[in-house]
Tab-separated table of C-alpha atoms and ligand atoms in Angstrom:
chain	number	residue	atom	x	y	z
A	1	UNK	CA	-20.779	-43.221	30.568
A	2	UNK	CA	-21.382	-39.756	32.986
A	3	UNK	CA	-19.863	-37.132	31.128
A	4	UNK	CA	-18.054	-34.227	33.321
A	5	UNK	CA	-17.379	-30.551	32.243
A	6	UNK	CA	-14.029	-29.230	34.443
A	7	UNK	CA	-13.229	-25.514	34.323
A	8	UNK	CA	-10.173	-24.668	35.723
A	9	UNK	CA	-9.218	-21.253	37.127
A	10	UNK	CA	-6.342	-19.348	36.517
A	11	UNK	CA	-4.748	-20.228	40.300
A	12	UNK	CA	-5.408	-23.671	39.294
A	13	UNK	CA	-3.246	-23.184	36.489
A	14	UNK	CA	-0.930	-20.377	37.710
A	15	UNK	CA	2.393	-22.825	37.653
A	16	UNK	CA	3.437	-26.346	37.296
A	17	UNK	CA	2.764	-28.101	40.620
A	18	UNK	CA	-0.976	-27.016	39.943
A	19	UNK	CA	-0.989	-28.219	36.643
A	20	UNK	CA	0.424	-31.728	38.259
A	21	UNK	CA	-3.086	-31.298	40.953
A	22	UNK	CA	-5.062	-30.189	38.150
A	23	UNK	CA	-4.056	-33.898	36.320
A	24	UNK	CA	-4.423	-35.682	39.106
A	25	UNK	CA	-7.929	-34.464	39.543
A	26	UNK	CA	-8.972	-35.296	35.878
A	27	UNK	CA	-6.914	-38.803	35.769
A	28	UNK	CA	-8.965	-39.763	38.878
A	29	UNK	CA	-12.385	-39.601	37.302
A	30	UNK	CA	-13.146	-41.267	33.753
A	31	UNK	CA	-16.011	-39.226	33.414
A	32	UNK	CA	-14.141	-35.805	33.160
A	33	UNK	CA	-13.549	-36.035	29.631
A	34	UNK	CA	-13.626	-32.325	28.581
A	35	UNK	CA	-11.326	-29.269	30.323
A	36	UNK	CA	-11.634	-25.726	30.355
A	37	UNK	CA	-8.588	-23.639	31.535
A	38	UNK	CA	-8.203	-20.513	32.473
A	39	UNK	CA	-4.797	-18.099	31.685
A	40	UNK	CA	-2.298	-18.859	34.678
A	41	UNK	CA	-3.314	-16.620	37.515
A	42	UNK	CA	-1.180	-15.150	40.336
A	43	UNK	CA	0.855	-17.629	42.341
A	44	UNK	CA	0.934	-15.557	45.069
A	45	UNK	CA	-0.453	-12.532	46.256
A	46	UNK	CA	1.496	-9.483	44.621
A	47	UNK	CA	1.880	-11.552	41.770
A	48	UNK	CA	0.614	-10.554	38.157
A	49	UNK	CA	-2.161	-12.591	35.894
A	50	UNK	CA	-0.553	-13.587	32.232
A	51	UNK	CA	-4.320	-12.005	31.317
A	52	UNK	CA	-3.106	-8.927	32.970
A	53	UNK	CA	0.023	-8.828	31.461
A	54	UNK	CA	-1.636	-9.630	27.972
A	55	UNK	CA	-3.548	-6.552	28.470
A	56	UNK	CA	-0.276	-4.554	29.139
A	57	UNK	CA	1.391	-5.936	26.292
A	58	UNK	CA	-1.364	-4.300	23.922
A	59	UNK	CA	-1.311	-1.339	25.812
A	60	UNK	CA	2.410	-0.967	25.176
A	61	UNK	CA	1.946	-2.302	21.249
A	62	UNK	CA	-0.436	1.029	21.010
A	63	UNK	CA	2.157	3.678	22.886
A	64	UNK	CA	5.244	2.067	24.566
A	65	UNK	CA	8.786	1.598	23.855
A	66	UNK	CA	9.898	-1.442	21.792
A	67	UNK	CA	12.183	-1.998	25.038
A	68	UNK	CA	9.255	-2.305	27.611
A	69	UNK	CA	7.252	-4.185	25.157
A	70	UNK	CA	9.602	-6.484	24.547
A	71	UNK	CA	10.641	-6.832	28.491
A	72	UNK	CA	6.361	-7.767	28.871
A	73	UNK	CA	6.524	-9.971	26.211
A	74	UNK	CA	9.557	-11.610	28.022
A	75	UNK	CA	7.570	-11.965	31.518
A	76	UNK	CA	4.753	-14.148	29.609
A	77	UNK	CA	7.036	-16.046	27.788
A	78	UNK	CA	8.951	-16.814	31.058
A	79	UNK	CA	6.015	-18.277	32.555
A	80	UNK	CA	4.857	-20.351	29.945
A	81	UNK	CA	8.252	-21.809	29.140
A	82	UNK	CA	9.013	-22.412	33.222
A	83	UNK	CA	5.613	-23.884	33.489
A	84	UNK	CA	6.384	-26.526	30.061
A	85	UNK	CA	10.213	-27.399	32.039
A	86	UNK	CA	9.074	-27.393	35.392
A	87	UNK	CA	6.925	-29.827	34.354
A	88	UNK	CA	9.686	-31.996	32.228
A	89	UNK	CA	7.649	-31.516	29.304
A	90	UNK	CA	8.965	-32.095	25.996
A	91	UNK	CA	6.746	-29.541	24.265
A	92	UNK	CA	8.552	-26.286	22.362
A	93	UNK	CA	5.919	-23.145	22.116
A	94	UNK	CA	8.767	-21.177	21.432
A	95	UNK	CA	7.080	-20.607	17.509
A	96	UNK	CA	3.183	-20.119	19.050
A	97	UNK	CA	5.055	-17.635	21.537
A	98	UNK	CA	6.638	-15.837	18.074
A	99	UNK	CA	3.379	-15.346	16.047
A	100	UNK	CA	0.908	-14.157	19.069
A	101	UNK	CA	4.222	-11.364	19.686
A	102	UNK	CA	3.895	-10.395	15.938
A	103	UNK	CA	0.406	-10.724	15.974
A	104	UNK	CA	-0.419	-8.378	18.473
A	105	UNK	CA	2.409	-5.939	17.547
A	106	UNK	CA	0.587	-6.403	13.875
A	107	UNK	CA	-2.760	-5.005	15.660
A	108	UNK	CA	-4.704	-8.177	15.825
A	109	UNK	CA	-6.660	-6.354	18.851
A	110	UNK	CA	-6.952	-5.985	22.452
A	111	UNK	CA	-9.412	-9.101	22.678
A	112	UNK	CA	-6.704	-11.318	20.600
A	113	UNK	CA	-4.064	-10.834	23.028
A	114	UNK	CA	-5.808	-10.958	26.150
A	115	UNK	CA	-7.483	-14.398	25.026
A	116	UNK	CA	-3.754	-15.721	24.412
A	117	UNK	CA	-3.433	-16.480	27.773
A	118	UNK	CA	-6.076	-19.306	27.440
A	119	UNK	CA	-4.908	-20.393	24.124
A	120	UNK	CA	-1.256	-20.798	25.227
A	121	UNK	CA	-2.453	-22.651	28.492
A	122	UNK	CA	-4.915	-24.467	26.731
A	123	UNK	CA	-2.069	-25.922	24.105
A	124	UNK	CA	0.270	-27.035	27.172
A	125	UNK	CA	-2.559	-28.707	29.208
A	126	UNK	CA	-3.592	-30.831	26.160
A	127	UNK	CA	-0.537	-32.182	25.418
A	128	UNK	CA	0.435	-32.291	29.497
A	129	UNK	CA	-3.086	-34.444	29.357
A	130	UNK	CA	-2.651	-36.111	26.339
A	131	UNK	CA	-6.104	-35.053	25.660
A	132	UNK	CA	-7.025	-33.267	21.608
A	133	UNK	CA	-6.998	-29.555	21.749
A	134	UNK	CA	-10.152	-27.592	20.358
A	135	UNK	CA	-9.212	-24.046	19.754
A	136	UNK	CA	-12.735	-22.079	20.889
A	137	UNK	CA	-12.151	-20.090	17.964
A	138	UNK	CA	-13.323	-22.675	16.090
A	139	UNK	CA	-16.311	-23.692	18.563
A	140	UNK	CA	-17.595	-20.637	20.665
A	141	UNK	CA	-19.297	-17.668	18.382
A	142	UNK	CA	-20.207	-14.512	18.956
A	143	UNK	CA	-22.592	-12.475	16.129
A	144	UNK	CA	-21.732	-9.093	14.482
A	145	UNK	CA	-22.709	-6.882	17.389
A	146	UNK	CA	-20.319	-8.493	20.095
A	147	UNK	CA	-23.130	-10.744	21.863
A	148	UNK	CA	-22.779	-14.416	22.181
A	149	UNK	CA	-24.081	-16.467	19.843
A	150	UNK	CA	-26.232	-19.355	21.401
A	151	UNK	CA	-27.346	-21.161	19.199
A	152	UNK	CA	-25.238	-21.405	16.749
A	153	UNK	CA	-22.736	-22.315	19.196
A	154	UNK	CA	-24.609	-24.920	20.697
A	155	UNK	CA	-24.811	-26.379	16.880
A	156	UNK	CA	-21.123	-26.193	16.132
A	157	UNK	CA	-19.576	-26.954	19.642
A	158	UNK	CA	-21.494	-29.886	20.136
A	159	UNK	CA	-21.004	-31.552	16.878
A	160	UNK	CA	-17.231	-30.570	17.225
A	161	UNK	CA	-17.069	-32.460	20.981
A	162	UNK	CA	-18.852	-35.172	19.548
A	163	UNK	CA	-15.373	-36.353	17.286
A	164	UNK	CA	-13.523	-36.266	20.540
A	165	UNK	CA	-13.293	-38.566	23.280
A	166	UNK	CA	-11.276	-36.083	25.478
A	167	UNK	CA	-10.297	-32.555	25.009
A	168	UNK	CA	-9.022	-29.072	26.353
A	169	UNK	CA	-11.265	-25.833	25.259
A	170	UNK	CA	-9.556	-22.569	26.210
A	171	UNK	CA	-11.483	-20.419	28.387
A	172	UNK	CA	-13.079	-16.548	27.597
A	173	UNK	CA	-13.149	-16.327	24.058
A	174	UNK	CA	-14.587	-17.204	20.811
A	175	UNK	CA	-14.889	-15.532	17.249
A	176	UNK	CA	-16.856	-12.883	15.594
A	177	UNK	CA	-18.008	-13.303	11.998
A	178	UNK	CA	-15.722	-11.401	10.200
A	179	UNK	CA	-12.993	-13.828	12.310
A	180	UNK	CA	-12.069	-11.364	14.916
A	181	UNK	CA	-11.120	-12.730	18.154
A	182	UNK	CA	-13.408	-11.879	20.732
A	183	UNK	CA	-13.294	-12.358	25.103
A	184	UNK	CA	-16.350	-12.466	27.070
A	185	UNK	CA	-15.735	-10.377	29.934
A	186	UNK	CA	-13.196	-10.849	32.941
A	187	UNK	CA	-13.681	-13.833	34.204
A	188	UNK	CA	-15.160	-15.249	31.618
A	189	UNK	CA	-13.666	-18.767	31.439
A	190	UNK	CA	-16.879	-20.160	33.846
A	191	UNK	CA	-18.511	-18.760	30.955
A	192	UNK	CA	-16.796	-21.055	28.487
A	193	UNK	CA	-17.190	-23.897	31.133
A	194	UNK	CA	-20.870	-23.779	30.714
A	195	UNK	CA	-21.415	-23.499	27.590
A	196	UNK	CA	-19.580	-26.331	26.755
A	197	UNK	CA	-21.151	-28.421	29.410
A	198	UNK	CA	-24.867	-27.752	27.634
A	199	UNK	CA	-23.411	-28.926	24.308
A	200	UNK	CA	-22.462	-32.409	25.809
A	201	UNK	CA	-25.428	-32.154	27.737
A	202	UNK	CA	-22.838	-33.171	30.841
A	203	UNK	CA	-24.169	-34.908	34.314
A	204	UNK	CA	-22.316	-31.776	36.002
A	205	UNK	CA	-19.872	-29.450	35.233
A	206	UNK	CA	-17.211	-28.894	38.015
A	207	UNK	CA	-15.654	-25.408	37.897
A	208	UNK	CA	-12.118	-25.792	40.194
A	209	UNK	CA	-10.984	-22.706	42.099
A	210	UNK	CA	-9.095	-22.339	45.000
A	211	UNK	CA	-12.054	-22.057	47.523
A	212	UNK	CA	-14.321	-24.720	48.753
A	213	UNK	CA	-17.506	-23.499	47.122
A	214	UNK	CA	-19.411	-20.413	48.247
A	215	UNK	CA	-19.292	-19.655	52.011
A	216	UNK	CA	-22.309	-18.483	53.911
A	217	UNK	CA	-20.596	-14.870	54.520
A	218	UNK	CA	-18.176	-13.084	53.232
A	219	UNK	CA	-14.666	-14.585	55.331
A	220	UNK	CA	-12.984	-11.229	55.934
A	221	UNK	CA	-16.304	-9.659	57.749
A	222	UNK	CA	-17.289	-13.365	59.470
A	223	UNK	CA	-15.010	-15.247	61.074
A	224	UNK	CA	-14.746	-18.862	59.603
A	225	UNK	CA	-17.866	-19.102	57.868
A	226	UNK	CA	-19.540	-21.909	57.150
A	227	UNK	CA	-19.812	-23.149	53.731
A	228	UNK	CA	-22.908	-23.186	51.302
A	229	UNK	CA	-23.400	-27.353	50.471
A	230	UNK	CA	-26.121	-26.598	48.251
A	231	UNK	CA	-27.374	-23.288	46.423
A	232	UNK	CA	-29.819	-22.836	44.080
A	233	UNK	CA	-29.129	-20.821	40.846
A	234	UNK	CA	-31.952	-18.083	41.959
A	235	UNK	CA	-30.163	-18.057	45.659
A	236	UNK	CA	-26.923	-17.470	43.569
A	237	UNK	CA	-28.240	-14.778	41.517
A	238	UNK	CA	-29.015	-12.764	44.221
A	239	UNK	CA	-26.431	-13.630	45.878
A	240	UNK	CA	-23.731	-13.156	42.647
A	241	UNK	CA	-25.634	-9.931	42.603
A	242	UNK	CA	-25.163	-8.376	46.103
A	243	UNK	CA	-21.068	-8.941	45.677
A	244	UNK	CA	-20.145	-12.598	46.169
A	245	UNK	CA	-17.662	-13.861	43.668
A	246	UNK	CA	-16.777	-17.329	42.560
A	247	UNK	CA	-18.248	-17.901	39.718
A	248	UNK	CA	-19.297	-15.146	36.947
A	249	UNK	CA	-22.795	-13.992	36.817
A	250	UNK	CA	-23.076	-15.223	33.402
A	251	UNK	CA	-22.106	-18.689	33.609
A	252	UNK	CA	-25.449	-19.766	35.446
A	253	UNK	CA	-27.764	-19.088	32.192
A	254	UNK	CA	-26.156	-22.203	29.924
A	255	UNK	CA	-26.380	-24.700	32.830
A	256	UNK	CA	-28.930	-23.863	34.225
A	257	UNK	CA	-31.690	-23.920	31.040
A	258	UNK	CA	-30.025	-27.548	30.350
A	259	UNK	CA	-30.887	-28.485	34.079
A	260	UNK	CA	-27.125	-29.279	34.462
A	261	UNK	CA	-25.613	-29.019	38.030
A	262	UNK	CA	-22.228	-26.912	38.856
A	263	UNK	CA	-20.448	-27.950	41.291
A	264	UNK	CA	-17.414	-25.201	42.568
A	265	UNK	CA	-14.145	-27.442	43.855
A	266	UNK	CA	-10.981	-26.560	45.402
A	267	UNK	CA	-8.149	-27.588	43.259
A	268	UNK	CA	-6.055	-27.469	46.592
A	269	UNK	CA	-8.398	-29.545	48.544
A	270	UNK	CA	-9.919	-31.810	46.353
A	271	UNK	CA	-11.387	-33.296	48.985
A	272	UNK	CA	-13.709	-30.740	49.758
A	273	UNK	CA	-17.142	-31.624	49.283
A	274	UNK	CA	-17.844	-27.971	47.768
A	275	UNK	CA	-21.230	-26.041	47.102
A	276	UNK	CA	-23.574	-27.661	44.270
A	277	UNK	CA	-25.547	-25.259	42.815
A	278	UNK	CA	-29.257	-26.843	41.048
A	279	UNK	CA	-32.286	-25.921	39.422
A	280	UNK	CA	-34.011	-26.690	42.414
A	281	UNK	CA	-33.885	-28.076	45.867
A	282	UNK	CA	-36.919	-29.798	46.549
A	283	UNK	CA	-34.393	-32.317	47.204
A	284	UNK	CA	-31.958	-30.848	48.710
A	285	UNK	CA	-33.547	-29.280	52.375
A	286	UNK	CA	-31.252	-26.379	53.380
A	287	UNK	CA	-29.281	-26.992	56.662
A	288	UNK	CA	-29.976	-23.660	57.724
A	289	UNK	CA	-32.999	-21.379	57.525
A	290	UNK	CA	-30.642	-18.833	55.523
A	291	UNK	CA	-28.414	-19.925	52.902
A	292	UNK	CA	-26.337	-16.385	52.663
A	293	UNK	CA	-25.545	-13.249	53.194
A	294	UNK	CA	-24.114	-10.784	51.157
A	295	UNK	CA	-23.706	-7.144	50.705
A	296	UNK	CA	-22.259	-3.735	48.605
A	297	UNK	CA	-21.486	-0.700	49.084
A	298	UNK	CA	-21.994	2.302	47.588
A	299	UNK	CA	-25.091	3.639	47.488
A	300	UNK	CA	-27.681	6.480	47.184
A	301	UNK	CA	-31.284	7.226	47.847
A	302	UNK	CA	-33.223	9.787	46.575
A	303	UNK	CA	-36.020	10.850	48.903
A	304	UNK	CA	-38.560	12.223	47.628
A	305	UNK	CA	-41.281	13.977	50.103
A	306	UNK	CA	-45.031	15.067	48.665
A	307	UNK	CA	-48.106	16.088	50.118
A	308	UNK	CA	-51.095	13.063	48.762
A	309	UNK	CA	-48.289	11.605	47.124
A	310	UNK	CA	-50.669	8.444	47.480
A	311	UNK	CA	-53.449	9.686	45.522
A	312	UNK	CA	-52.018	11.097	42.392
A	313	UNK	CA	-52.034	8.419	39.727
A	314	UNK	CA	-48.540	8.410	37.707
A	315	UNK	CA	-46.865	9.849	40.602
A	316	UNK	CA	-44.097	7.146	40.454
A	317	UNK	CA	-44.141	6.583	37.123
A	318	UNK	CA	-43.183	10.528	36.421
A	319	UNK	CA	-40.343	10.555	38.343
A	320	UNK	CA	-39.170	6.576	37.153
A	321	UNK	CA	-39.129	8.434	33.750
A	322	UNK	CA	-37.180	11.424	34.924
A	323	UNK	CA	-34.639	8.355	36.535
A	324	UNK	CA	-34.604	6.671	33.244
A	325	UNK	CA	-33.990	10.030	31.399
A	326	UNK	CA	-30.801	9.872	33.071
A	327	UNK	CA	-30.165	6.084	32.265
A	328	UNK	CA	-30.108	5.505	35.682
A	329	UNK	CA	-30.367	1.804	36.749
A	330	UNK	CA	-32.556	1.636	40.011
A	331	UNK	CA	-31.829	-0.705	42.466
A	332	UNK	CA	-34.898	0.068	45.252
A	333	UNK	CA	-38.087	2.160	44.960
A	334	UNK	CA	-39.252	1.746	48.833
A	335	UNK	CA	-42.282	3.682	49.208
A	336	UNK	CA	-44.231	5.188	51.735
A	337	UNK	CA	-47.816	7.163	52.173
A	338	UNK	CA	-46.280	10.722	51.307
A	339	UNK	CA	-42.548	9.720	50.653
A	340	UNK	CA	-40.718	7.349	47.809
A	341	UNK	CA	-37.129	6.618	47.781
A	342	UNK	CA	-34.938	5.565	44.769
A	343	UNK	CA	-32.487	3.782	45.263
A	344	UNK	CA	-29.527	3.790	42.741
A	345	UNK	CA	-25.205	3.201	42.622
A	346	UNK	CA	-23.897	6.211	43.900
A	347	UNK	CA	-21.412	6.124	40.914
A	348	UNK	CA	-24.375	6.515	38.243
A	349	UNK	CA	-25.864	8.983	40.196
A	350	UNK	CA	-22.980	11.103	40.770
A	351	UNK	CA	-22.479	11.343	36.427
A	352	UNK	CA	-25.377	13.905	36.458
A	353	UNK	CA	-26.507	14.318	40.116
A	354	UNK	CA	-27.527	18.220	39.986
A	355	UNK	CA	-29.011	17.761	36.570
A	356	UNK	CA	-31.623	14.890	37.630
A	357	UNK	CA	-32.399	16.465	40.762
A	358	UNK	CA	-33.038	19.559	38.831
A	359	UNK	CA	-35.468	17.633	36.620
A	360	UNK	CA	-36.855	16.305	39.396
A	361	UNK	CA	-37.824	19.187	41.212
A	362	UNK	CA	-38.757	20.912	37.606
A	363	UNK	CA	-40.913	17.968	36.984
A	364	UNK	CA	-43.010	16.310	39.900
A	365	UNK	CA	-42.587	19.208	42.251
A	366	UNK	CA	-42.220	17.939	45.262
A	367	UNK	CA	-42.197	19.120	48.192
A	368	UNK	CA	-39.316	18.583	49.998
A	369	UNK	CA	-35.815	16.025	47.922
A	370	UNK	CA	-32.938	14.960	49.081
A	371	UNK	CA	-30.135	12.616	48.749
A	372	UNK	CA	-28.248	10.238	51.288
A	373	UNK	CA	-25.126	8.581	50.504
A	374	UNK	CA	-23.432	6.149	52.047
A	375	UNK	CA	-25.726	3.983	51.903
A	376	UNK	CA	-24.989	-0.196	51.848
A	377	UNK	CA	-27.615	-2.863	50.925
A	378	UNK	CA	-27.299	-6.424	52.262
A	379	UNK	CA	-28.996	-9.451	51.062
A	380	UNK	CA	-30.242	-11.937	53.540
A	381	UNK	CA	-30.861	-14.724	51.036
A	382	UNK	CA	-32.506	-18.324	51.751
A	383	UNK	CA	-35.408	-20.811	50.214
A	384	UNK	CA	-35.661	-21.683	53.807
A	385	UNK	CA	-37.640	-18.395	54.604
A	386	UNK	CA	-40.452	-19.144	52.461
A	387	UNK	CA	-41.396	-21.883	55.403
A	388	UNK	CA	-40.037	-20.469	58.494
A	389	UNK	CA	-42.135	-17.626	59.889
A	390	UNK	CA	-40.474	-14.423	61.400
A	391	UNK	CA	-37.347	-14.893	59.760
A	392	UNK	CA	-37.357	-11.409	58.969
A	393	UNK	CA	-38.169	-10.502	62.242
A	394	UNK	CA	-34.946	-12.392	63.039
A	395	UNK	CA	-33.368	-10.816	60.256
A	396	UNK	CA	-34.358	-6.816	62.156
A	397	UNK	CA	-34.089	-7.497	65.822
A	398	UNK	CA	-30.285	-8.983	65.149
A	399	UNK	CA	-29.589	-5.833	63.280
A	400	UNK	CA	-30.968	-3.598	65.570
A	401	UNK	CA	-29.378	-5.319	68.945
A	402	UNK	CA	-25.893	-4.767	67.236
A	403	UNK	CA	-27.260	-1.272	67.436
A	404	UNK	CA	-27.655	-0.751	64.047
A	405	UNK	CA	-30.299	1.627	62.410
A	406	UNK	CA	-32.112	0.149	59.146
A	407	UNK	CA	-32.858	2.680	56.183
A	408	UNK	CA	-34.749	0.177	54.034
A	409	UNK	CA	-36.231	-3.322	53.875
A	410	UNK	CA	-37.462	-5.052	50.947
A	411	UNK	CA	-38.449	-8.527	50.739
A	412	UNK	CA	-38.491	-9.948	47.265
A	413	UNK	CA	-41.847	-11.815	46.447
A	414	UNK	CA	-40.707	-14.643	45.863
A	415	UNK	CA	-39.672	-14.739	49.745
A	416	UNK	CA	-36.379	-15.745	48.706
A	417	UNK	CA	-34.756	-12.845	50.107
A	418	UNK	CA	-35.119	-10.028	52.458
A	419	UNK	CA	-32.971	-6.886	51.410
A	420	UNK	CA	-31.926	-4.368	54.104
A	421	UNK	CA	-30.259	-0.708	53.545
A	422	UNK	CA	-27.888	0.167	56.367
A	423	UNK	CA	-24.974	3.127	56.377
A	424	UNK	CA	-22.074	1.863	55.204
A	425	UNK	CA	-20.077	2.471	58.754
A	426	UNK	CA	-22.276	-0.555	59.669
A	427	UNK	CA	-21.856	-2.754	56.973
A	428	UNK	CA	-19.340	-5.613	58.929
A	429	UNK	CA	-21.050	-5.031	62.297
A	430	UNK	CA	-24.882	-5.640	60.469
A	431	UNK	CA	-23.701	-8.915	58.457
A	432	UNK	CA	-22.150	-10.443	61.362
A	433	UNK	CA	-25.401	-9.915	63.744
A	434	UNK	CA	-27.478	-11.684	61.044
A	435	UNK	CA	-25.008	-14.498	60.653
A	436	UNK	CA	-24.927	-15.168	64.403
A	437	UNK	CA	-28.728	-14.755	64.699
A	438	UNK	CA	-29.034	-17.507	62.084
A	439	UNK	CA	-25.915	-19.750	62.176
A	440	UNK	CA	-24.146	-18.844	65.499
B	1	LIG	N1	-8.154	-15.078	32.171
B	1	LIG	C1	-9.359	-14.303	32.140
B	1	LIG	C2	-9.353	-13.299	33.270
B	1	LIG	O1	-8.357	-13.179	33.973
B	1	LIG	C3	-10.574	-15.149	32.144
B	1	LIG	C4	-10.695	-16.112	33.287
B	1	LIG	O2	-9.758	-16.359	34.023
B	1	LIG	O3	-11.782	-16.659	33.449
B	1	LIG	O4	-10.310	-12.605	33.442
């Protein structure tokens, strides 16, 4: 029998009528035997995560008033407990709802009670289900110095999953050795999703939200774009990179070593055929000689003038070191005959701006430096370029019709993207030229 890995988000989850879509969903296919929920997320807009107000709670455990703890405390428990009789359950958390209170007033850690949210959801959704409850405590480790333990997770998750038919797995967090709790970062449920797809070795692993997959452009700069049917995980990496969010960066690595497809599904339209994202899509011929476009603000670029530049050996290298002095992660190093530019986050750069371009000047003498902020980079990304010639000549002219004056260009070898650096004023009018040029 096909098994299926679901993750569910936290709007998914966020009160009972989306529990009742999120059973529906499962109780229409055999094969999805093993669920992953998230904490219950905002129902509307304005309204608060339980993860958020976990955080707040600890915050409040370290320096706030017994009363405004307490009235916190109260919020989570509300939701929880409206969720359990909204739903006509006949399920009492009241006592799990007592010991995570005393637990976290008793300084079980900021990790403990932000991973409650999970755990409490987790509970209700296995007995809503009827499906065993595996607390990833038990299941999902993490080694002495905070980083996830992968193998020995695999190991003990998948001979755990293998005594259960069906079963829930709270989302973002696991255990350290010395049996602290422990959250991956925000977000971190797809995270959970994964991993526990690889130990069943699942046909896919479905990870519901509350879009319809990945859309080719960002919706609030591109009106009613179209949506990505299939992605590969190197598209989404550079994609995930350059600022689109569904799924967390980190949730690709599990998956994708075990060759297992993810499929992202909107728990509101389940009907949606979604994006798939796989290993690779020989079989799978994009629609569309771009698959994306994406985009950040935010950055800096550090030009760098010098007279035979060209033909001093360990040029670049001297001033990569004076970068990395600085623990400064680079994003660009676009070069030319008597000029290079480095590219880096604005933010980084502006911890010890005068001090690196004092080293700078101290140590490779240059001629002329300066810095330009403002800057934006946005990723054209698409397999479909490696076989269509002038894309990015495409990619330029559109640009520079909509008037817009390009800073940088670097296409990635792999000719799987085509990165431009624009001002920032431009950044809406840029991505929508390239979408038109491509999509229409
Ligand atoms: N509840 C956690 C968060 O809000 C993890 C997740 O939803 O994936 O970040």
């Amino acid at each position: 029998m096909s098994i299926k890995v679901v993750k569910f988000g936290g709007s998914s989850l966020a009160d009972a009528e989306q529990f009742r879509k999120v059973a529906n969903i499962i109780k229409a296919d055999d094969a999805r035997r093993y669920v992953v929920p998230s904490a219950p997320g905002k129902r509307f807009s304005g309204d608060i995560k339980v993860t958020d107000m976990f955080y707040a709670c600890y915050d409040l455990s370290k320096g706030g008033s017994a009363e405004d703890f307490d009235a916190q405390y109260k919020m989570i428990e509300d939701r929880y407990n409206g969720i359990i009789s909204d739903l006509g359950m006949d399920f009492d958390i009241s006592g799990e709802l007592k010991y995570v209170k005393r637990a976290i007033l008793c300084h079980a850690g900021r990790d403990f009670a932000a991973s409650r949210g999970e755990y409490l959801n987790g509970l209700i959704l296995a007995k809503y289900l009827g499906y065993d409850f595996i607390d990833a405590e038990n299941v999902i480790l993490f080694t002495e110095d905070g980083k996830f333990d992968s193998e020995r997770t695999q190991e003990v998750l998948s001979a755990e999953l293998a005594r259960h038919e069906r079963a829930v797995i709270p989302g973002f967090y696991g255990i350290m050795p010395n049996g602290t709790v422990k959250t991956f970062s925000r977000g971190g449920s797809d995270i959970t999703g994964s991993i526990v797809a690889r130990a069943v070795n699942a046909d896919l692993y479905e990870n519901w939200t509350d879009v319809s997959g990945f859309l080719m452009a960002d919706p609030r700069i591109v009106k009613d774009p179209l949506a990505i049917k299939t992605i590969t995980y190197r598209e989404l990496r550079e994609l995930s990179y350059m600022g689109a969010t569904v799924l967390h960066e980190d949730a690709i690595f599990p998956v994708r070593n075990a060759g297992i497809p993810i499929n992202i599904k909107n728990t509101n339209k389940p009907d949606d055929e979604g994006t798939m994202i796989v290993a690779s899509a020989a079989d799978y011929d994009s629609e569309h000689i771009i698959t994306g476009i994406a985009g950040i603000k935010g950055f800096s670029s550090i030009i760098i003038e010098h007279d035979m530049m060209n033909a001093q050996v360990g040029f670049v290298r001297r001033v990569l070191e004076v970068v990395e002095d600085y623990d400064i992660s680079l994003e660009h190093i676009p070069s030319g005959i008597d000029t290079m530019s480095v590219i880096c986050s604005t933010e980084q750069l502006d911890s010890c701006r005068e001090k690196l371009l004092a080293a700078i000047n101290r140590n490779i003498k240059p001629d002329s430096l300066n810095v330009e902020d403002n800057l934006a980079l946005i990723a054209v990304v698409g397999r479909g370029m490696v076989k269509a010639r002038g894309t990015a000549a495409r990619v330029f002219s559109s640009v520079s019709d909509a008037g817009v004056n390009i800073k940088m260009i670097d296409q990635g070898s792999s000719e799987l993207n085509i990165i431009i650096g624009i001002e920032e004023h431009d950044f809406n009018t840029a991505i929508e030229a390239i979408y038109r040029e491509f999509v229409k």
